[in-house]
Amino acid sequence: MQTRRSFLINTAVFGAAAGTVVGLPATSFAKAPMIGAQAAGFYRIKLGNYEITALSDGTVKLPMSKIYQNMSQNEIDTYLTDRFQSGAAEVSVNAYLINTGERLVLVDAGTGDLMGPALGKLVSNIEASGYKPSEIDDVILTHIHADHSGGLVSGGDRVYKNAILHVNRREAEFWLKADAKAKADQVLGPQIAQAERCLGPYVDAEKLETFDDNGAPISGFASVLLAGHTPGHSGIIVESEGEKIVFWGDVAHGDVLQYDHPDVTVAFDVDQNAAAATRATAFAEAADGRYLVAGAHHAFPGIGHVRRDADNYDWVPLVYRAVY
């Protein structure tokens, strides 16, 4: 029978034992090591009857204050500092996989091994998301810069062996049919050589097809010419059940400065004036149309809307959903 005296004795014994445990030196407990890795980089949304998987190729630190053009260095530095993006900003490289139920289509192909170990994670993230590169039927490029085409090949061989590669015709001609003068150019020359290495295996295998300006890359998909960043830079348009998304490629680099200042360009733009004009039009159409857009260099997963605000435009990231 539990008496008041026995209760007090038992409580005292328990307290003494607990005190012994609490008094042990902290070094007797194992310390959990830091993991040092992120979760796999994929995120899914539903667009009508389609499934869209945003895929991260990784991130890279870039001195965006020096890459942005057409604004004074001081103005750029102040603007980015106010938004915690000064110095070497972390820039995402994104690609997107669309499952229509009939075809599996990849928009852009990441960097491969061209831009260092922080990038080149696209294939591993495709696999982590539940798909295999061999299952992809089509790859559509918004344009042929190395951070969009570098991942097409590995060891000189095609990564997407069962896929047809689709590129805007003028884009393909600019990079793959360049004349001697362009190849000798200190800026364009190395980029042309990279384009030839990355797309060459698809050309040799007769797996490269081109589409016209504002034409259909494949049945059920549309494109809009967004020239300036490169000559054939194109947005890829996907619609299902009245819902729409435009894969923008490099209409904007990042999700702050150019929304307030669409006239700000980047050093990588082949035609600075055309790129600025294209961006202004793309922003206006996205804001008015209220459709989803996906940016290759917006913070992953890079999907959201464009809205007008007092300073011009604003990027509104899609709200995270645990279940789509």
PDB file of N, CA, C and O in Angstrom, residues 134-192:
ATOM      1  N   SER A 134      16.173   8.208 -69.840  1.00  0.00           N
ATOM      2  CA  SER A 134      15.782   7.372 -70.983  1.00  0.00           C
ATOM      3  C   SER A 134      14.290   7.421 -71.264  1.00  0.00           C
ATOM      4  O   SER A 134      13.842   7.036 -72.344  1.00  0.00           O
ATOM      5  N   GLU A 135      13.486   7.909 -70.301  1.00  0.00           N
ATOM      6  CA  GLU A 135      12.036   7.989 -70.481  1.00  0.00           C
ATOM      7  C   GLU A 135      11.610   9.273 -71.179  1.00  0.00           C
ATOM      8  O   GLU A 135      10.456   9.394 -71.593  1.00  0.00           O
ATOM      9  N   ILE A 136      12.524  10.218 -71.305  1.00  0.00           N
ATOM     10  CA  ILE A 136      12.169  11.525 -71.871  1.00  0.00           C
ATOM     11  C   ILE A 136      12.064  11.434 -73.388  1.00  0.00           C
ATOM     12  O   ILE A 136      12.970  10.959 -74.066  1.00  0.00           O
ATOM     13  N   ASP A 137      10.914  11.885 -73.905  1.00  0.00           N
ATOM     14  CA  ASP A 137      10.633  11.792 -75.342  1.00  0.00           C
ATOM     15  C   ASP A 137      11.174  12.979 -76.128  1.00  0.00           C
ATOM     16  O   ASP A 137      11.589  12.828 -77.284  1.00  0.00           O
ATOM     17  N   ASP A 138      11.132  14.166 -75.507  1.00  0.00           N
ATOM     18  CA  ASP A 138      11.535  15.385 -76.204  1.00  0.00           C
ATOM     19  C   ASP A 138      12.260  16.316 -75.242  1.00  0.00           C
ATOM     20  O   ASP A 138      11.900  16.417 -74.063  1.00  0.00           O
ATOM     21  N   VAL A 139      13.266  17.008 -75.764  1.00  0.00           N
ATOM     22  CA  VAL A 139      13.935  18.090 -75.031  1.00  0.00           C
ATOM     23  C   VAL A 139      13.771  19.349 -75.871  1.00  0.00           C
ATOM     24  O   VAL A 139      14.116  19.367 -77.061  1.00  0.00           O
ATOM     25  N   ILE A 140      13.231  20.395 -75.256  1.00  0.00           N
ATOM     26  CA  ILE A 140      13.056  21.680 -75.943  1.00  0.00           C
ATOM     27  C   ILE A 140      13.952  22.697 -75.253  1.00  0.00           C
ATOM     28  O   ILE A 140      13.898  22.847 -74.028  1.00  0.00           O
ATOM     29  N   LEU A 141      14.767  23.405 -76.025  1.00  0.00           N
ATOM     30  CA  LEU A 141      15.628  24.445 -75.459  1.00  0.00           C
ATOM     31  C   LEU A 141      15.002  25.819 -75.671  1.00  0.00           C
ATOM     32  O   LEU A 141      14.534  26.127 -76.770  1.00  0.00           O
ATOM     33  N   THR A 142      15.018  26.631 -74.610  1.00  0.00           N
ATOM     34  CA  THR A 142      14.617  28.021 -74.795  1.00  0.00           C
ATOM     35  C   THR A 142      15.677  28.761 -75.605  1.00  0.00           C
ATOM     36  O   THR A 142      15.369  29.659 -76.379  1.00  0.00           O
ATOM     37  N   HIS A 143      16.943  28.355 -75.415  1.00  0.00           N
ATOM     38  CA  HIS A 143      18.060  28.874 -76.215  1.00  0.00           C
ATOM     39  C   HIS A 143      19.285  27.999 -75.934  1.00  0.00           C
ATOM     40  O   HIS A 143      19.207  27.055 -75.147  1.00  0.00           O
ATOM     41  N   ILE A 144      20.404  28.305 -76.577  1.00  0.00           N
ATOM     42  CA  ILE A 144      21.532  27.367 -76.585  1.00  0.00           C
ATOM     43  C   ILE A 144      22.710  27.815 -75.719  1.00  0.00           C
ATOM     44  O   ILE A 144      23.788  27.278 -75.819  1.00  0.00           O
ATOM     45  N   HIS A 145      22.540  28.766 -74.825  1.00  0.00           N
ATOM     46  CA  HIS A 145      23.622  29.088 -73.908  1.00  0.00           C
ATOM     47  C   HIS A 145      23.996  27.854 -73.087  1.00  0.00           C
ATOM     48  O   HIS A 145      23.168  26.966 -72.854  1.00  0.00           O
ATOM     49  N   ALA A 146      25.242  27.828 -72.599  1.00  0.00           N
ATOM     50  CA  ALA A 146      25.792  26.629 -71.959  1.00  0.00           C
ATOM     51  C   ALA A 146      25.011  26.174 -70.727  1.00  0.00           C
ATOM     52  O   ALA A 146      24.957  24.982 -70.424  1.00  0.00           O
ATOM     53  N   ASP A 147      24.379  27.119 -69.999  1.00  0.00           N
ATOM     54  CA  ASP A 147      23.642  26.732 -68.797  1.00  0.00           C
ATOM     55  C   ASP A 147      22.265  26.163 -69.126  1.00  0.00           C
ATOM     56  O   ASP A 147      21.523  25.764 -68.222  1.00  0.00           O
ATOM     57  N   HIS A 148      21.955  26.084 -70.421  1.00  0.00           N
ATOM     58  CA  HIS A 148      20.696  25.473 -70.861  1.00  0.00           C
ATOM     59  C   HIS A 148      20.932  24.255 -71.743  1.00  0.00           C
ATOM     60  O   HIS A 148      20.045  23.420 -71.895  1.00  0.00           O
ATOM     61  N   SER A 149      22.125  24.166 -72.317  1.00  0.00           N
ATOM     62  CA  SER A 149      22.419  23.062 -73.241  1.00  0.00           C
ATOM     63  C   SER A 149      23.567  22.172 -72.793  1.00  0.00           C
ATOM     64  O   SER A 149      23.760  21.085 -73.339  1.00  0.00           O
ATOM     65  N   GLY A 150      24.332  22.613 -71.786  1.00  0.00           N
ATOM     66  CA  GLY A 150      25.515  21.851 -71.362  1.00  0.00           C
ATOM     67  C   GLY A 150      25.190  20.447 -70.895  1.00  0.00           C
ATOM     68  O   GLY A 150      25.991  19.524 -71.063  1.00  0.00           O
ATOM     69  N   GLY A 151      24.017  20.271 -70.317  1.00  0.00           N
ATOM     70  CA  GLY A 151      23.631  18.968 -69.800  1.00  0.00           C
ATOM     71  C   GLY A 151      23.086  18.006 -70.830  1.00  0.00           C
ATOM     72  O   GLY A 151      22.667  16.893 -70.481  1.00  0.00           O
ATOM     73  N   LEU A 152      23.121  18.394 -72.092  1.00  0.00           N
ATOM     74  CA  LEU A 152      22.646  17.487 -73.150  1.00  0.00           C
ATOM     75  C   LEU A 152      23.580  16.309 -73.362  1.00  0.00           C
ATOM     76  O   LEU A 152      23.155  15.245 -73.838  1.00  0.00           O
ATOM     77  N   VAL A 153      24.854  16.513 -73.031  1.00  0.00           N
ATOM     78  CA  VAL A 153      25.848  15.467 -73.310  1.00  0.00           C
ATOM     79  C   VAL A 153      26.660  15.156 -72.058  1.00  0.00           C
ATOM     80  O   VAL A 153      26.783  15.974 -71.146  1.00  0.00           O
ATOM     81  N   SER A 154      27.223  13.964 -72.040  1.00  0.00           N
ATOM     82  CA  SER A 154      28.142  13.551 -70.992  1.00  0.00           C
ATOM     83  C   SER A 154      29.193  12.657 -71.631  1.00  0.00           C
ATOM     84  O   SER A 154      28.849  11.670 -72.293  1.00  0.00           O
ATOM     85  N   GLY A 155      30.455  13.026 -71.485  1.00  0.00           N
ATOM     86  CA  GLY A 155      31.509  12.259 -72.118  1.00  0.00           C
ATOM     87  C   GLY A 155      31.394  12.220 -73.626  1.00  0.00           C
ATOM     88  O   GLY A 155      31.796  11.244 -74.264  1.00  0.00           O
ATOM     89  N   GLY A 156      30.829  13.280 -74.203  1.00  0.00           N
ATOM     90  CA  GLY A 156      30.674  13.354 -75.654  1.00  0.00           C
ATOM     91  C   GLY A 156      29.499  12.588 -76.212  1.00  0.00           C
ATOM     92  O   GLY A 156      29.296  12.555 -77.430  1.00  0.00           O
ATOM     93  N   ASP A 157      28.692  11.972 -75.349  1.00  0.00           N
ATOM     94  CA  ASP A 157      27.555  11.176 -75.802  1.00  0.00           C
ATOM     95  C   ASP A 157      26.251  11.821 -75.340  1.00  0.00           C
ATOM     96  O   ASP A 157      26.222  12.578 -74.355  1.00  0.00           O
ATOM     97  N   ARG A 158      25.162  11.493 -76.031  1.00  0.00           N
ATOM     98  CA  ARG A 158      23.853  12.042 -75.684  1.00  0.00           C
ATOM     99  C   ARG A 158      23.370  11.513 -74.337  1.00  0.00           C
ATOM    100  O   ARG A 158      23.385  10.318 -74.089  1.00  0.00           O
ATOM    101  N   VAL A 159      22.919  12.404 -73.468  1.00  0.00           N
ATOM    102  CA  VAL A 159      22.329  12.005 -72.188  1.00  0.00           C
ATOM    103  C   VAL A 159      20.914  11.482 -72.401  1.00  0.00           C
ATOM    104  O   VAL A 159      20.503  10.505 -71.782  1.00  0.00           O
ATOM    105  N   TYR A 160      20.172  12.123 -73.311  1.00  0.00           N
ATOM    106  CA  TYR A 160      18.764  11.778 -73.554  1.00  0.00           C
ATOM    107  C   TYR A 160      18.683  10.984 -74.861  1.00  0.00           C
ATOM    108  O   TYR A 160      18.333  11.515 -75.917  1.00  0.00           O
ATOM    109  N   LYS A 161      19.030   9.715 -74.753  1.00  0.00           N
ATOM    110  CA  LYS A 161      19.228   8.885 -75.945  1.00  0.00           C
ATOM    111  C   LYS A 161      17.942   8.609 -76.720  1.00  0.00           C
ATOM    112  O   LYS A 161      17.988   8.324 -77.921  1.00  0.00           O
ATOM    113  N   ASN A 162      16.796   8.671 -76.067  1.00  0.00           N
ATOM    114  CA  ASN A 162      15.536   8.385 -76.742  1.00  0.00           C
ATOM    115  C   ASN A 162      14.745   9.640 -77.077  1.00  0.00           C
ATOM    116  O   ASN A 162      13.586   9.561 -77.483  1.00  0.00           O
ATOM    117  N   ALA A 163      15.374  10.800 -76.893  1.00  0.00           N
ATOM    118  CA  ALA A 163      14.670  12.063 -77.083  1.00  0.00           C
ATOM    119  C   ALA A 163      15.047  12.748 -78.388  1.00  0.00           C
ATOM    120  O   ALA A 163      16.171  12.640 -78.870  1.00  0.00           O
ATOM    121  N   ILE A 164      14.072  13.483 -78.927  1.00  0.00           N
ATOM    122  CA  ILE A 164      14.322  14.420 -80.026  1.00  0.00           C
ATOM    123  C   ILE A 164      14.595  15.782 -79.404  1.00  0.00           C
ATOM    124  O   ILE A 164      13.895  16.213 -78.481  1.00  0.00           O
ATOM    125  N   LEU A 165      15.633  16.454 -79.886  1.00  0.00           N
ATOM    126  CA  LEU A 165      15.983  17.789 -79.398  1.00  0.00           C
ATOM    127  C   LEU A 165      15.358  18.833 -80.312  1.00  0.00           C
ATOM    128  O   LEU A 165      15.503  18.764 -81.539  1.00  0.00           O
ATOM    129  N   HIS A 166      14.672  19.808 -79.720  1.00  0.00           N
ATOM    130  CA  HIS A 166      13.958  20.838 -80.492  1.00  0.00           C
ATOM    131  C   HIS A 166      14.508  22.220 -80.137  1.00  0.00           C
ATOM    132  O   HIS A 166      14.599  22.578 -78.959  1.00  0.00           O
ATOM    133  N   VAL A 167      14.848  22.995 -81.168  1.00  0.00           N
ATOM    134  CA  VAL A 167      15.434  24.324 -80.986  1.00  0.00           C
ATOM    135  C   VAL A 167      14.849  25.253 -82.050  1.00  0.00           C
ATOM    136  O   VAL A 167      14.608  24.836 -83.192  1.00  0.00           O
ATOM    137  N   ASN A 168      14.627  26.508 -81.668  1.00  0.00           N
ATOM    138  CA  ASN A 168      14.200  27.505 -82.648  1.00  0.00           C
ATOM    139  C   ASN A 168      15.195  27.548 -83.819  1.00  0.00           C
ATOM    140  O   ASN A 168      16.404  27.477 -83.617  1.00  0.00           O
ATOM    141  N   ARG A 169      14.674  27.673 -85.045  1.00  0.00           N
ATOM    142  CA  ARG A 169      15.523  27.582 -86.236  1.00  0.00           C
ATOM    143  C   ARG A 169      16.607  28.657 -86.274  1.00  0.00           C
ATOM    144  O   ARG A 169      17.773  28.367 -86.539  1.00  0.00           O
ATOM    145  N   ARG A 170      16.231  29.907 -86.007  1.00  0.00           N
ATOM    146  CA  ARG A 170      17.243  30.969 -86.090  1.00  0.00           C
ATOM    147  C   ARG A 170      18.283  30.820 -84.970  1.00  0.00           C
ATOM    148  O   ARG A 170      19.450  31.179 -85.137  1.00  0.00           O
ATOM    149  N   GLU A 171      17.865  30.255 -83.823  1.00  0.00           N
ATOM    150  CA  GLU A 171      18.802  29.986 -82.735  1.00  0.00           C
ATOM    151  C   GLU A 171      19.828  28.935 -83.153  1.00  0.00           C
ATOM    152  O   GLU A 171      21.034  29.095 -82.948  1.00  0.00           O
ATOM    153  N   ALA A 172      19.331  27.863 -83.767  1.00  0.00           N
ATOM    154  CA  ALA A 172      20.228  26.790 -84.217  1.00  0.00           C
ATOM    155  C   ALA A 172      21.198  27.303 -85.279  1.00  0.00           C
ATOM    156  O   ALA A 172      22.394  26.985 -85.258  1.00  0.00           O
ATOM    157  N   GLU A 173      20.708  28.107 -86.195  1.00  0.00           N
ATOM    158  CA  GLU A 173      21.566  28.612 -87.264  1.00  0.00           C
ATOM    159  C   GLU A 173      22.627  29.571 -86.720  1.00  0.00           C
ATOM    160  O   GLU A 173      23.781  29.564 -87.165  1.00  0.00           O
ATOM    161  N   PHE A 174      22.246  30.402 -85.741  1.00  0.00           N
ATOM    162  CA  PHE A 174      23.187  31.362 -85.175  1.00  0.00           C
ATOM    163  C   PHE A 174      24.381  30.659 -84.533  1.00  0.00           C
ATOM    164  O   PHE A 174      25.540  31.066 -84.719  1.00  0.00           O
ATOM    165  N   TRP A 175      24.111  29.569 -83.772  1.00  0.00           N
ATOM    166  CA  TRP A 175      25.183  28.902 -83.037  1.00  0.00           C
ATOM    167  C   TRP A 175      25.847  27.773 -83.819  1.00  0.00           C
ATOM    168  O   TRP A 175      27.049  27.535 -83.665  1.00  0.00           O
ATOM    169  N   LEU A 176      25.098  27.092 -84.665  1.00  0.00           N
ATOM    170  CA  LEU A 176      25.640  25.903 -85.328  1.00  0.00           C
ATOM    171  C   LEU A 176      26.102  26.158 -86.760  1.00  0.00           C
ATOM    172  O   LEU A 176      26.753  25.301 -87.364  1.00  0.00           O
ATOM    173  N   LYS A 177      25.757  27.332 -87.306  1.00  0.00           N
ATOM    174  CA  LYS A 177      26.193  27.664 -88.665  1.00  0.00           C
ATOM    175  C   LYS A 177      26.919  28.999 -88.679  1.00  0.00           C
ATOM    176  O   LYS A 177      26.824  29.776 -89.632  1.00  0.00           O
ATOM    177  N   ALA A 178      27.650  29.266 -87.618  1.00  0.00           N
ATOM    178  CA  ALA A 178      28.373  30.533 -87.492  1.00  0.00           C
ATOM    179  C   ALA A 178      29.500  30.622 -88.513  1.00  0.00           C
ATOM    180  O   ALA A 178      30.119  29.614 -88.871  1.00  0.00           O
ATOM    181  N   ASP A 179      29.756  31.843 -88.987  1.00  0.00           N
ATOM    182  CA  ASP A 179      30.840  32.032 -89.945  1.00  0.00           C
ATOM    183  C   ASP A 179      32.179  32.183 -89.220  1.00  0.00           C
ATOM    184  O   ASP A 179      32.250  32.210 -87.986  1.00  0.00           O
ATOM    185  N   ALA A 180      33.241  32.278 -89.984  1.00  0.00           N
ATOM    186  CA  ALA A 180      34.590  32.336 -89.420  1.00  0.00           C
ATOM    187  C   ALA A 180      34.778  33.561 -88.535  1.00  0.00           C
ATOM    188  O   ALA A 180      35.466  33.491 -87.500  1.00  0.00           O
ATOM    189  N   LYS A 181      34.174  34.688 -88.910  1.00  0.00           N
ATOM    190  CA  LYS A 181      34.311  35.902 -88.119  1.00  0.00           C
ATOM    191  C   LYS A 181      33.710  35.715 -86.725  1.00  0.00           C
ATOM    192  O   LYS A 181      34.309  36.104 -85.714  1.00  0.00           O
ATOM    193  N   ALA A 182      32.515  35.119 -86.663  1.00  0.00           N
ATOM    194  CA  ALA A 182      31.864  34.884 -85.373  1.00  0.00           C
ATOM    195  C   ALA A 182      32.672  33.910 -84.525  1.00  0.00           C
ATOM    196  O   ALA A 182      32.833  34.098 -83.316  1.00  0.00           O
ATOM    197  N   LYS A 183      33.222  32.888 -85.156  1.00  0.00           N
ATOM    198  CA  LYS A 183      34.010  31.893 -84.414  1.00  0.00           C
ATOM    199  C   LYS A 183      35.301  32.483 -83.870  1.00  0.00           C
ATOM    200  O   LYS A 183      35.839  32.001 -82.873  1.00  0.00           O
ATOM    201  N   ALA A 184      35.801  33.510 -84.534  1.00  0.00           N
ATOM    202  CA  ALA A 184      37.043  34.147 -84.092  1.00  0.00           C
ATOM    203  C   ALA A 184      36.807  35.200 -83.013  1.00  0.00           C
ATOM    204  O   ALA A 184      37.750  35.656 -82.371  1.00  0.00           O
ATOM    205  N   ASP A 185      35.544  35.574 -82.791  1.00  0.00           N
ATOM    206  CA  ASP A 185      35.222  36.588 -81.794  1.00  0.00           C
ATOM    207  C   ASP A 185      35.575  36.070 -80.400  1.00  0.00           C
ATOM    208  O   ASP A 185      35.277  34.925 -80.050  1.00  0.00           O
ATOM    209  N   GLN A 186      36.199  36.916 -79.579  1.00  0.00           N
ATOM    210  CA  GLN A 186      36.672  36.482 -78.268  1.00  0.00           C
ATOM    211  C   GLN A 186      35.530  36.101 -77.326  1.00  0.00           C
ATOM    212  O   GLN A 186      35.711  35.255 -76.446  1.00  0.00           O
ATOM    213  N   VAL A 187      34.361  36.710 -77.489  1.00  0.00           N
ATOM    214  CA  VAL A 187      33.216  36.397 -76.629  1.00  0.00           C
ATOM    215  C   VAL A 187      32.381  35.280 -77.227  1.00  0.00           C
ATOM    216  O   VAL A 187      32.088  34.279 -76.572  1.00  0.00           O
ATOM    217  N   LEU A 188      31.985  35.438 -78.478  1.00  0.00           N
ATOM    218  CA  LEU A 188      31.103  34.468 -79.115  1.00  0.00           C
ATOM    219  C   LEU A 188      31.804  33.161 -79.463  1.00  0.00           C
ATOM    220  O   LEU A 188      31.200  32.090 -79.405  1.00  0.00           O
ATOM    221  N   GLY A 189      33.087  33.256 -79.845  1.00  0.00           N
ATOM    222  CA  GLY A 189      33.801  32.066 -80.306  1.00  0.00           C
ATOM    223  C   GLY A 189      33.733  30.881 -79.357  1.00  0.00           C
ATOM    224  O   GLY A 189      33.328  29.781 -79.750  1.00  0.00           O
ATOM    225  N   PRO A 190      34.091  31.053 -78.072  1.00  0.00           N
ATOM    226  CA  PRO A 190      34.014  29.927 -77.133  1.00  0.00           C
ATOM    227  C   PRO A 190      32.582  29.415 -76.937  1.00  0.00           C
ATOM    228  O   PRO A 190      32.373  28.211 -76.745  1.00  0.00           O
ATOM    229  N   GLN A 191      31.610  30.322 -77.004  1.00  0.00           N
ATOM    230  CA  GLN A 191      30.218  29.907 -76.844  1.00  0.00           C
ATOM    231  C   GLN A 191      29.764  29.068 -78.044  1.00  0.00           C
ATOM    232  O   GLN A 191      29.014  28.086 -77.887  1.00  0.00           O
ATOM    233  N   ILE A 192      30.224  29.450 -79.224  1.00  0.00           N
ATOM    234  CA  ILE A 192      29.888  28.680 -80.431  1.00  0.00           C
ATOM    235  C   ILE A 192      30.496  27.283 -80.340  1.00  0.00           C
ATOM    236  O   ILE A 192      29.836  26.278 -80.663  1.00  0.00           O
TER     237      ILE A 192
END
